[in-house]
Tab-separated table of C-alpha atoms in Angstrom:
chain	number	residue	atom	x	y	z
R	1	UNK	CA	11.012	17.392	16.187
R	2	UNK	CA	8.420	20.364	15.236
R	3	UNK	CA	5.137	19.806	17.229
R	4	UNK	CA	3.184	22.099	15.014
R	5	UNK	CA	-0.033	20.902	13.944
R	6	UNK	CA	0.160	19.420	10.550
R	7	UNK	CA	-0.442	21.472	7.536
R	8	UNK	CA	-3.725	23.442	6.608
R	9	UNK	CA	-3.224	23.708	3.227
R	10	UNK	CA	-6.634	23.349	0.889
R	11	UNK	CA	-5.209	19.746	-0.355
R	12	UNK	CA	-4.737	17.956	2.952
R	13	UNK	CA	-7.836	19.705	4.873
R	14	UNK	CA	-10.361	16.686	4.675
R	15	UNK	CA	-13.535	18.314	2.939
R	16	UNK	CA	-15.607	14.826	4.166
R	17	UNK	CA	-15.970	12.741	6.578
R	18	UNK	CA	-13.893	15.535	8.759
R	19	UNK	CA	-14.514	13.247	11.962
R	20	UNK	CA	-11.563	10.762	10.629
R	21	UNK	CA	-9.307	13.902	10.410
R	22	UNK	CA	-6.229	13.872	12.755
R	23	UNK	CA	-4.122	17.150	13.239
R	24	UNK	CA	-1.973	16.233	15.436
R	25	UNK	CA	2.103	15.833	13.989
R	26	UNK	CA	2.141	12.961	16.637
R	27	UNK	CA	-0.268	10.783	14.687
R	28	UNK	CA	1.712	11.568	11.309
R	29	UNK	CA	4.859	10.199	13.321
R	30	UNK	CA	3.337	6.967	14.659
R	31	UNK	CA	1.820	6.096	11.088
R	32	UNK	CA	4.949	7.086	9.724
R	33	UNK	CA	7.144	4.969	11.791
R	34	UNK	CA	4.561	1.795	12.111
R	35	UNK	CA	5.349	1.389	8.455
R	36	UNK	CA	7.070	-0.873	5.929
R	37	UNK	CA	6.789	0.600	2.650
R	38	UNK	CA	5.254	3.551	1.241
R	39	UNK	CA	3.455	4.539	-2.485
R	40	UNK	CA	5.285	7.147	-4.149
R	41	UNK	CA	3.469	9.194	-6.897
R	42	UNK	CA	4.563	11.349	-9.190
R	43	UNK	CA	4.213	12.712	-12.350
R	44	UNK	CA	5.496	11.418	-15.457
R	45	UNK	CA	4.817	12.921	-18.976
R	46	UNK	CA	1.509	14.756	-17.259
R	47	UNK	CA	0.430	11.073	-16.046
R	48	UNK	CA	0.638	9.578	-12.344
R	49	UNK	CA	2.753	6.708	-11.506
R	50	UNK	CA	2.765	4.885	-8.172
R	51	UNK	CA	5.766	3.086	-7.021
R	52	UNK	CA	6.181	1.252	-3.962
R	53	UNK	CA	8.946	1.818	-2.273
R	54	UNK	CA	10.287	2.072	1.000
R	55	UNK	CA	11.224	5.265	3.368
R	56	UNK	CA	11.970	6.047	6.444
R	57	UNK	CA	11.643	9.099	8.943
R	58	UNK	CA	14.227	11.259	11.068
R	59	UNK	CA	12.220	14.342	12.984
R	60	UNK	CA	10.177	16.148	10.238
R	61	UNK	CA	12.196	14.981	7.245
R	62	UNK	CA	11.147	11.454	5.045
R	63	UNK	CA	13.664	9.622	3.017
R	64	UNK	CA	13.393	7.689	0.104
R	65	UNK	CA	15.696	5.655	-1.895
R	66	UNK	CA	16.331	3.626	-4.798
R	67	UNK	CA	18.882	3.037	-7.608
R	68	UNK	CA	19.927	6.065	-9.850
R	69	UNK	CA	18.712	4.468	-12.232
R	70	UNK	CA	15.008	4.492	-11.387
R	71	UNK	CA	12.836	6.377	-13.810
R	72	UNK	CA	10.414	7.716	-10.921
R	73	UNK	CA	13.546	8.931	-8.972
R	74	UNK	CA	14.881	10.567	-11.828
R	75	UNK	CA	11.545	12.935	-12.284
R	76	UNK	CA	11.295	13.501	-8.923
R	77	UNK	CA	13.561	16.242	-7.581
R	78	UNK	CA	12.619	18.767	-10.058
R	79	UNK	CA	8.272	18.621	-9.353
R	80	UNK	CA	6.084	17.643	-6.186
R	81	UNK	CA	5.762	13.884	-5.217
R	82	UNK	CA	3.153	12.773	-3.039
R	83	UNK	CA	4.301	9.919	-0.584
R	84	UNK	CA	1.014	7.704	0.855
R	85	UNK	CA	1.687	4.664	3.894
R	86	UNK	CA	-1.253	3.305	4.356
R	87	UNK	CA	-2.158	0.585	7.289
R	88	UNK	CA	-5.361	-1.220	6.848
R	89	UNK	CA	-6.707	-2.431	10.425
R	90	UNK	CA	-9.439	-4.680	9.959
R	91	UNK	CA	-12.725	-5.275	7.710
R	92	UNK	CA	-15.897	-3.408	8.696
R	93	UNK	CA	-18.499	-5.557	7.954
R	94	UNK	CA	-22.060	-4.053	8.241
R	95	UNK	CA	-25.662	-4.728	8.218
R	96	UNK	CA	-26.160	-2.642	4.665
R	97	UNK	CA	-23.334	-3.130	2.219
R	98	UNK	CA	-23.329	0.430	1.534
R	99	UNK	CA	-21.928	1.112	4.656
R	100	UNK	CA	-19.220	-1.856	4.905
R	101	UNK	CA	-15.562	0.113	5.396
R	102	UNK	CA	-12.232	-0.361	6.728
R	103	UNK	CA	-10.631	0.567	9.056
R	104	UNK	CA	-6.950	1.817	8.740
R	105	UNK	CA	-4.620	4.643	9.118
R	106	UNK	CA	-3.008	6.469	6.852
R	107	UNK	CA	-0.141	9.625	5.925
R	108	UNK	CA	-0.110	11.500	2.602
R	109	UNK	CA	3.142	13.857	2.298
R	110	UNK	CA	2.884	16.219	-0.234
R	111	UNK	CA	6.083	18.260	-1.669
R	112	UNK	CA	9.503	18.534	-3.829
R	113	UNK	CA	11.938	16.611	-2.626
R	114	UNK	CA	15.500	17.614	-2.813
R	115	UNK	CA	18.018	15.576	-3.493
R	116	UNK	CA	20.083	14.625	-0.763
R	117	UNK	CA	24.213	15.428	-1.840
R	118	UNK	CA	25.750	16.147	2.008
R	119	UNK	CA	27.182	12.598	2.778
R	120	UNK	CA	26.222	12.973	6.194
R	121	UNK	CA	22.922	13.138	5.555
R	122	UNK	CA	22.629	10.249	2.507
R	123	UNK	CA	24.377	7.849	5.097
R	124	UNK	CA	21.458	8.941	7.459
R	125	UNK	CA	18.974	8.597	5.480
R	126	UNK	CA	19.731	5.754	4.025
R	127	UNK	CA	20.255	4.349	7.247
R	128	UNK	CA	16.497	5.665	8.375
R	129	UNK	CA	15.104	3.546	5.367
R	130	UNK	CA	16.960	0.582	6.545
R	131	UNK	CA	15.907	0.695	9.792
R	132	UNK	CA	12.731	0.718	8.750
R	133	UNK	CA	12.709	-2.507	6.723
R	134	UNK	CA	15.325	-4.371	8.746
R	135	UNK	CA	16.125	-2.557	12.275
R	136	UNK	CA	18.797	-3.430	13.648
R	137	UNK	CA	20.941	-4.969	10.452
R	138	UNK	CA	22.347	-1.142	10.246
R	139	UNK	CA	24.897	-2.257	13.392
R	140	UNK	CA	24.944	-6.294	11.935
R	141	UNK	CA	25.315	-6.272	8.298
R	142	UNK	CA	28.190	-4.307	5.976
R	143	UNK	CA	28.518	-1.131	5.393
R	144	UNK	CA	27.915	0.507	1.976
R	145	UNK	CA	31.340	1.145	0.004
R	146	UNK	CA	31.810	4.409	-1.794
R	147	UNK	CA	30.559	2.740	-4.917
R	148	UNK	CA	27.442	1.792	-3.326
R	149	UNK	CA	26.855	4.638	-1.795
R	150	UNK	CA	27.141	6.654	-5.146
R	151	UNK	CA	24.841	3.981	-6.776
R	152	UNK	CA	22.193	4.923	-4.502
R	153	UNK	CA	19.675	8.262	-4.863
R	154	UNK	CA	18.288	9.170	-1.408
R	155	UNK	CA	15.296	11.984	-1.630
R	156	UNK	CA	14.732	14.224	1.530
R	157	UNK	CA	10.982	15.353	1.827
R	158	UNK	CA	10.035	17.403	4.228
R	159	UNK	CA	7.141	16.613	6.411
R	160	UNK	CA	5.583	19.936	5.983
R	161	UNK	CA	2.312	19.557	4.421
R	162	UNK	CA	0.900	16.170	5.281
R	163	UNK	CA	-2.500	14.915	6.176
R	164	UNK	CA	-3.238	12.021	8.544
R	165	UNK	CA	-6.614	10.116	8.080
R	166	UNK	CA	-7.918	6.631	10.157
R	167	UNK	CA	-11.170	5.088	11.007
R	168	UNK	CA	-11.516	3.028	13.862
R	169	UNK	CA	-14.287	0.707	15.742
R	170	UNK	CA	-17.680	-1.138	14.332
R	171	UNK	CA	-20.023	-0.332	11.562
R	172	UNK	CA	-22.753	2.835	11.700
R	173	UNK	CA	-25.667	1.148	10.087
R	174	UNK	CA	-28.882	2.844	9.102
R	175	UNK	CA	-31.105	2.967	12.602
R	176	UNK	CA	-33.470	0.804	10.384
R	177	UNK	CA	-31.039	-2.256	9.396
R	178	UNK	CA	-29.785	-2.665	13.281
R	179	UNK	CA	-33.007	-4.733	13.208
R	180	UNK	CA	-31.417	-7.205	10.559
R	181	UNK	CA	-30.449	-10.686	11.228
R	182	UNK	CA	-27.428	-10.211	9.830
R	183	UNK	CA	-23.678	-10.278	11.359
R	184	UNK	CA	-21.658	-6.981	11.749
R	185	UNK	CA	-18.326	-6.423	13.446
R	186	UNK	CA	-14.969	-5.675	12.032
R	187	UNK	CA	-13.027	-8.371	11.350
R	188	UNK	CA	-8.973	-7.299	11.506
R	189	UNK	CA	-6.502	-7.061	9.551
R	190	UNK	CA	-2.983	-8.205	11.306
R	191	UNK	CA	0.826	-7.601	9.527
R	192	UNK	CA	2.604	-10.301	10.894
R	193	UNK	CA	6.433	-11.361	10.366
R	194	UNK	CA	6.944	-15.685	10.086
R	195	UNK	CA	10.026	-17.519	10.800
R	196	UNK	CA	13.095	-16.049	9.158
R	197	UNK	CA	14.024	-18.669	6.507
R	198	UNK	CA	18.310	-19.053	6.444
R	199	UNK	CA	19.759	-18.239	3.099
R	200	UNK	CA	20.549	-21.757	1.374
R	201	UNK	CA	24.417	-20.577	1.880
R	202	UNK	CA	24.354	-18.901	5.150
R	203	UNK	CA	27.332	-20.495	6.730
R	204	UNK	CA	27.092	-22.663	9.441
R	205	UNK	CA	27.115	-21.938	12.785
R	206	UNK	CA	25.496	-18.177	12.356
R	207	UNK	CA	22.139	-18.065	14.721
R	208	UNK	CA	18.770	-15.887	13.862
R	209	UNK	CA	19.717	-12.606	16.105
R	210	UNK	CA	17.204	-11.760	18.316
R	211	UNK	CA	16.392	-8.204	16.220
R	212	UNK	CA	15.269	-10.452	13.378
R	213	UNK	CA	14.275	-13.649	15.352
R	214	UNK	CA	11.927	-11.558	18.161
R	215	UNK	CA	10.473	-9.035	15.584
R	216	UNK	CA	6.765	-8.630	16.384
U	1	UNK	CA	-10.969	-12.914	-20.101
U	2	UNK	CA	-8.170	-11.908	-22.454
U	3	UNK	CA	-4.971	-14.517	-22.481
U	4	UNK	CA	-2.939	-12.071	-24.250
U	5	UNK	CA	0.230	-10.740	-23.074
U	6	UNK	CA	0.272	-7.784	-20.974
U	7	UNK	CA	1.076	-4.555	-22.502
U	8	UNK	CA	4.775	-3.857	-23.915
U	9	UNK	CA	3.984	0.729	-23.350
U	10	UNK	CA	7.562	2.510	-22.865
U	11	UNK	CA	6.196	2.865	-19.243
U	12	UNK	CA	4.883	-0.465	-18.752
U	13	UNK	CA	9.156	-1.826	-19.750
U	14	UNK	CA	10.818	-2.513	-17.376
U	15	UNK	CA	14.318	-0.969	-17.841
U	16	UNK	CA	15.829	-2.123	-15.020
U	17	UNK	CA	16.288	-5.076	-12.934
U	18	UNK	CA	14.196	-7.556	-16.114
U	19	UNK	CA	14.412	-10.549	-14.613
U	20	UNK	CA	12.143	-9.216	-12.014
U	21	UNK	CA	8.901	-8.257	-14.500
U	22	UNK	CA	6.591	-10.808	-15.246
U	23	UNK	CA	4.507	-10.799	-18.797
U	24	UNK	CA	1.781	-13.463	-18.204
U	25	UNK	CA	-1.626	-11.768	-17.766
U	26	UNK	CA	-2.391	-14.455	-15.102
U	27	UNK	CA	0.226	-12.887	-12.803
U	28	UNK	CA	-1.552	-9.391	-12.789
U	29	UNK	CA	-5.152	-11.349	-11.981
U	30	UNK	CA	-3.399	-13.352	-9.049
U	31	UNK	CA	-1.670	-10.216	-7.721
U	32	UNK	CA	-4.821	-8.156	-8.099
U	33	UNK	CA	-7.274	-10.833	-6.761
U	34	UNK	CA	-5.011	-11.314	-3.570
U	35	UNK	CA	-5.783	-7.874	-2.364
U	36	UNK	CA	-7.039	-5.793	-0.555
U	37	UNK	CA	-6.801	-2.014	-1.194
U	38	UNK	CA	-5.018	-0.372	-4.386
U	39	UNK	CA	-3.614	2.963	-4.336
U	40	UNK	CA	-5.165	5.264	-6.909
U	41	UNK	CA	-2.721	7.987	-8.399
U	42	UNK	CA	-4.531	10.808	-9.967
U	43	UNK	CA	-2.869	14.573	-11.018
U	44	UNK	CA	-4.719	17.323	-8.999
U	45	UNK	CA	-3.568	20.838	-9.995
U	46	UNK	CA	-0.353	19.330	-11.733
U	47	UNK	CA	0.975	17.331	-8.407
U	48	UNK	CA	0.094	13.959	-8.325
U	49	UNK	CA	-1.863	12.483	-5.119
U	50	UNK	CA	-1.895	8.853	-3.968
U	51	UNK	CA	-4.882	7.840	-2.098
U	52	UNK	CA	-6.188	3.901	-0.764
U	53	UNK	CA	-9.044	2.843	-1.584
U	54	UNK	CA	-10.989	-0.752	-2.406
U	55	UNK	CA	-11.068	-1.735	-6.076
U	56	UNK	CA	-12.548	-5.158	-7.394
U	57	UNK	CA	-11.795	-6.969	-10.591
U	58	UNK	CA	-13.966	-8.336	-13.196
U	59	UNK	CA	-12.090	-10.126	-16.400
U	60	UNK	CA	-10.015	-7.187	-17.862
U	61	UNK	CA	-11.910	-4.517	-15.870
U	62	UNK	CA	-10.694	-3.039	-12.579
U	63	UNK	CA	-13.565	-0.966	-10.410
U	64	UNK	CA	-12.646	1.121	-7.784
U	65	UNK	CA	-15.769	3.194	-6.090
U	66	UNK	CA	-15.610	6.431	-3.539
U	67	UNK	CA	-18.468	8.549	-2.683
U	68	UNK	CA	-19.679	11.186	-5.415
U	69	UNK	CA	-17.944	13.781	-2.957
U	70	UNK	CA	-14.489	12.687	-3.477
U	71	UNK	CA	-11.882	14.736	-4.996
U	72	UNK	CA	-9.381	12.299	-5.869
U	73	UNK	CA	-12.383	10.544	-7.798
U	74	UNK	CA	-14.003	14.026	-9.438
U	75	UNK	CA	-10.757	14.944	-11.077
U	76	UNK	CA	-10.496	11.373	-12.841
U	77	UNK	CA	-12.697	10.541	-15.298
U	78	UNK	CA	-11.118	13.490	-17.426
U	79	UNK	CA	-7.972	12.243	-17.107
U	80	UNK	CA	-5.136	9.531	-16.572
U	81	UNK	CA	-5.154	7.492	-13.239
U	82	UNK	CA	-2.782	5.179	-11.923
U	83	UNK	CA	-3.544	2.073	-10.058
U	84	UNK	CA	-1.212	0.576	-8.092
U	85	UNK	CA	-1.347	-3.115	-5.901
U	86	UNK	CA	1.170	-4.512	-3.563
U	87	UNK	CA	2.041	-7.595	-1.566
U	88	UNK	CA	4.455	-7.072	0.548
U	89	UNK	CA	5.746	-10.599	0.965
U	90	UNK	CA	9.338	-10.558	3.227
U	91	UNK	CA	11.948	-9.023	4.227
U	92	UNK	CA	15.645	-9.472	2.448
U	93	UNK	CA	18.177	-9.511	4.835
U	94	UNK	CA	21.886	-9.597	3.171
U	95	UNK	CA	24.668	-9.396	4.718
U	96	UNK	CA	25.637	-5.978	3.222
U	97	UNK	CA	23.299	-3.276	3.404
U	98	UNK	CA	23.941	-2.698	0.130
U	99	UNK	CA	21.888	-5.430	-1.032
U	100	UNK	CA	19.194	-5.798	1.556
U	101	UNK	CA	16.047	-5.975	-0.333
U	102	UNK	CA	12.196	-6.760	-0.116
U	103	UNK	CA	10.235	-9.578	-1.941
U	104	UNK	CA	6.896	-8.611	-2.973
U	105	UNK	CA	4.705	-8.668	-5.657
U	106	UNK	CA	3.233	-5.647	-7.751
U	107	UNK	CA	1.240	-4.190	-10.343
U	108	UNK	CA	0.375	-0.865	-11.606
U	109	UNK	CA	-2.188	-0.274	-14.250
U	110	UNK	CA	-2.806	2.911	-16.371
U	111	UNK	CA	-5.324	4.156	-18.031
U	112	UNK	CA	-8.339	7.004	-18.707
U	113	UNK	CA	-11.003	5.438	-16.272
U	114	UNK	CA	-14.807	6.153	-17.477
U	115	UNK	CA	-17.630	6.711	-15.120
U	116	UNK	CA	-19.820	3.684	-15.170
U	117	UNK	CA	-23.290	4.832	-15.845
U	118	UNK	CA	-25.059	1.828	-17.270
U	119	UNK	CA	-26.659	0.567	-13.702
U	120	UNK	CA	-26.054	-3.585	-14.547
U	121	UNK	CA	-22.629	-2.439	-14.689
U	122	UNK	CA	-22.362	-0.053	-11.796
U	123	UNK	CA	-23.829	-2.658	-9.464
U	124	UNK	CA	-21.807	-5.705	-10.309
U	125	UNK	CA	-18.500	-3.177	-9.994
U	126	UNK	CA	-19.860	-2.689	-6.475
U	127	UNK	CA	-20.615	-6.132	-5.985
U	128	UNK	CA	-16.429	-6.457	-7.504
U	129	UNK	CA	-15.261	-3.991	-4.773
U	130	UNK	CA	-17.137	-5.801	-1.745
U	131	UNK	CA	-16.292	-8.838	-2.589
U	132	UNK	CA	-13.034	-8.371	-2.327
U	133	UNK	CA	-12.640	-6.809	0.364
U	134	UNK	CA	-15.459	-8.582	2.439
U	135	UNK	CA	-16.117	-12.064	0.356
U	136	UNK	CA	-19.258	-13.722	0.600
U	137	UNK	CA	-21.213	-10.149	2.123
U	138	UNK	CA	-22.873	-9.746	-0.776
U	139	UNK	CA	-25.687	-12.388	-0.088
U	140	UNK	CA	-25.492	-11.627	3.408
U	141	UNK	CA	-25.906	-7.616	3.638
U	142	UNK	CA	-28.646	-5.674	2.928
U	143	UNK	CA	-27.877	-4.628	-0.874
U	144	UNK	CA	-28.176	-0.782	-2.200
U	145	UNK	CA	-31.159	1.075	-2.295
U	146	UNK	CA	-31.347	3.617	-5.511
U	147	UNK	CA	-30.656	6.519	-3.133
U	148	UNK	CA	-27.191	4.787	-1.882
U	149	UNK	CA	-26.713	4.508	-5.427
U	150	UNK	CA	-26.566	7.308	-6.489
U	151	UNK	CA	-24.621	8.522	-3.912
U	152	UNK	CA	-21.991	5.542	-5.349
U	153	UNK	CA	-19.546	6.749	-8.457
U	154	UNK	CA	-17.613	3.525	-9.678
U	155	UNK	CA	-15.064	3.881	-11.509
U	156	UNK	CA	-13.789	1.326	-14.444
U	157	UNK	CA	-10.410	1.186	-15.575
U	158	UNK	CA	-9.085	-1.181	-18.366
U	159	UNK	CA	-6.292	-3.920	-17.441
U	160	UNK	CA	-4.900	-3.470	-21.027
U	161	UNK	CA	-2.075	-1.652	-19.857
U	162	UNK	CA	-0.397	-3.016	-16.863
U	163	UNK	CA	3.003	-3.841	-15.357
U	164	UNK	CA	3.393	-6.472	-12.703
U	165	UNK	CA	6.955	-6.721	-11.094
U	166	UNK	CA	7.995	-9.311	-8.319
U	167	UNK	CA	10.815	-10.410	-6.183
U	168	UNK	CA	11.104	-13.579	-5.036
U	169	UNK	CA	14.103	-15.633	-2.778
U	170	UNK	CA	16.633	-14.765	-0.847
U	171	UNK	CA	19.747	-12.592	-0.691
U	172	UNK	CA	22.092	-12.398	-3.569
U	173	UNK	CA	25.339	-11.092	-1.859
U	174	UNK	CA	28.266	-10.118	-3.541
U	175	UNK	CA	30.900	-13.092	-3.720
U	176	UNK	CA	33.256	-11.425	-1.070
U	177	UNK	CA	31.003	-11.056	1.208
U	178	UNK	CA	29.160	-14.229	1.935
U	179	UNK	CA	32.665	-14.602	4.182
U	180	UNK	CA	31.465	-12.766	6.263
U	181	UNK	CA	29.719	-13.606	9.873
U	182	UNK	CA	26.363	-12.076	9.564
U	183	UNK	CA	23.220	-13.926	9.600
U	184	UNK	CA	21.285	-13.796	5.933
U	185	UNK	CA	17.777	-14.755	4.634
U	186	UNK	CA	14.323	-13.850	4.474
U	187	UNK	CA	11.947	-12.555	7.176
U	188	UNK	CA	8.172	-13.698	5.811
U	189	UNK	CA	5.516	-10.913	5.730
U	190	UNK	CA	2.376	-11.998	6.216
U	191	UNK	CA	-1.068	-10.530	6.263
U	192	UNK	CA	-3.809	-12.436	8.688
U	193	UNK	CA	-7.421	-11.941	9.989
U	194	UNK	CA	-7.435	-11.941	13.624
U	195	UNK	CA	-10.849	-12.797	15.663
U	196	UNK	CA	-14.585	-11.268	14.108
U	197	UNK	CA	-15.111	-8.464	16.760
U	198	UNK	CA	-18.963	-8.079	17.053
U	199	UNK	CA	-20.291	-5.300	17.039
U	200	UNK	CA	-21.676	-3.767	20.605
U	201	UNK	CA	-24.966	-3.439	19.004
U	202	UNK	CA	-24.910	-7.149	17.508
U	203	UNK	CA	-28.558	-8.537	17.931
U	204	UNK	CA	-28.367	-11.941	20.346
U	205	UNK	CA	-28.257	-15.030	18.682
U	206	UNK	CA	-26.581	-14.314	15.546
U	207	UNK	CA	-23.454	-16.512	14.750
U	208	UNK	CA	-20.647	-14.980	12.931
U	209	UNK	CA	-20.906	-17.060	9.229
U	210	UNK	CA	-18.218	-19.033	8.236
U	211	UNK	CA	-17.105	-16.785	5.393
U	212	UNK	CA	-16.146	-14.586	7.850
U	213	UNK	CA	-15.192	-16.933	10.872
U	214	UNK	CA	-13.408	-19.091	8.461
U	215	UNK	CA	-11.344	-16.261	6.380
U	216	UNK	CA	-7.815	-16.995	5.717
């Protein structure tokens, strides 16, 4: 796993607000891999389209996937995509509106993809997307056939040029409004997983495993 | 607020997987007034880039707003944008990989935004965007002065043409495999508010209101 600093291209150095800026390929990872889905853009007849969709990460390489089908896959290996996960953190509620914010964390991933045609690698990366949604069904549930597998498009991207941006803690109000009787905190933002709900014809006698059952 | 169908573009058709698009304009409101950040897909230099930010709805108007400074929102007034919402709503576990899924509800909107100049306008599409991010602040917070203002850009986008997809359920296996002794159903996603965190410089004596105490 590279641990060069992340990219310095003109695109992903932050031109404002440079103080929410992170550099380090360490914070790219941890966004990366805190993640459930990711928005996928690219362009279509000169337009943008945004798909979400999900990934997932092994070192310095990102994997999508979706049906061969899929009009957004289709345009994709020949041009750039851009591939956004975004975590939002909590509600930052101020004293002036005009500085209310949020605070999250997020990754944009700039570059072509390739298309992914080594089997080795598709069965890895599809497993690195399904680990990400679901870890731990990869040793539980069935395998993919052949027929599946060939069914499936799996995009490499590589984690090149990226750019990693987050805001954390309370409000900066004007000097002038901390005199306001008004509230201000952050109020957050939580992703949280419920009780797994059985499938109506789950057979009997099959428990929740812990990997779903304990997921936090 | 129109009742008309949404729109039936090439783009906007869903070719694959039909029973999963809905057609009702009332599904795009309820998906887009159940969130909380959008990400806006805009073409910069020919590669697309996928950015969060707030956005607020008023009848078949979406706002999104940014600072003047922003590149993502400089390069789209001239051009086609891309809005994208998502609720990310469980997790699909099947008992082959294969068909492991995620339910969730979407919707992308397209369209050439236009700078919103008249000031009415611009200040109830900020008033759109805070209030639904942080309900209820907009009585509450000190509003905009004319210098904050102007250093606002809202953006307004029509709903006319919009796609809203959704997955809903559990696992549909194929008929060999529900044999098989692996557990199946849906892990809930859920998105909660955890405890207001004032904020260290919080005058004494002032409550957190209910509209942000009570937020579900």
């Amino acid at each position: 796993m590279s641990t060069t600093p992340l990219s310095p291209t003109d695109r992903t150095t932050l031109h404002r607000n440079r103080t929410r800026a992170r550099t380090e390929r360490s914070a790219l990872y941890e966004i990366l891999d805190d993640g459930l889905i990711c928005h996928l853009g690219v362009v279509v007849d000169g337009s943008p389209r945004v798909i979400p969709t999900g990934y997932g990460r092994i070192d310095d390489t990102l994997y999508v996937h979706g049906s061969t089908g899929a009009a957004s896959l289709r345009a994709a290996p020949s041009q750039e995509i851009c591939v956004t996960v975004t975590h939002l953190d909590g509600i930052v509620l101020a004293r002036s509106l005009f500085h209310h914010s949020v605070n999250y964390r997020s990754a944009v991933v700039y570059g072509v993809p390739r298309t992914v045609t080594d089997p080795d690698e598709k069965l890895a990366g599809l497993r690195a997307v399904t680990e990400r949604l679901a870890p731990g069904q990869w040793k539980t549930a069935r395998r993919p056939t052949p027929k599946e597998m060939a069914a499936t498009s799996v995009l490499a991207l590589s984690l090149e040029e990226a750019s990693v941006k987050m805001r954390q803690g309370g409000p900066l109000d004007d000097d002038e409004d901390y005199a306001l009787d008004v509230w201000a905190g952050v109020l957050p933002v939580h992703r949280t997983f419920g009780e797994p709900v059985p499938d109506p014809r789950l057979r009997p006698g099959i428990p929740v495993p812990p990997h779903i059952a304990d997921r936090a």
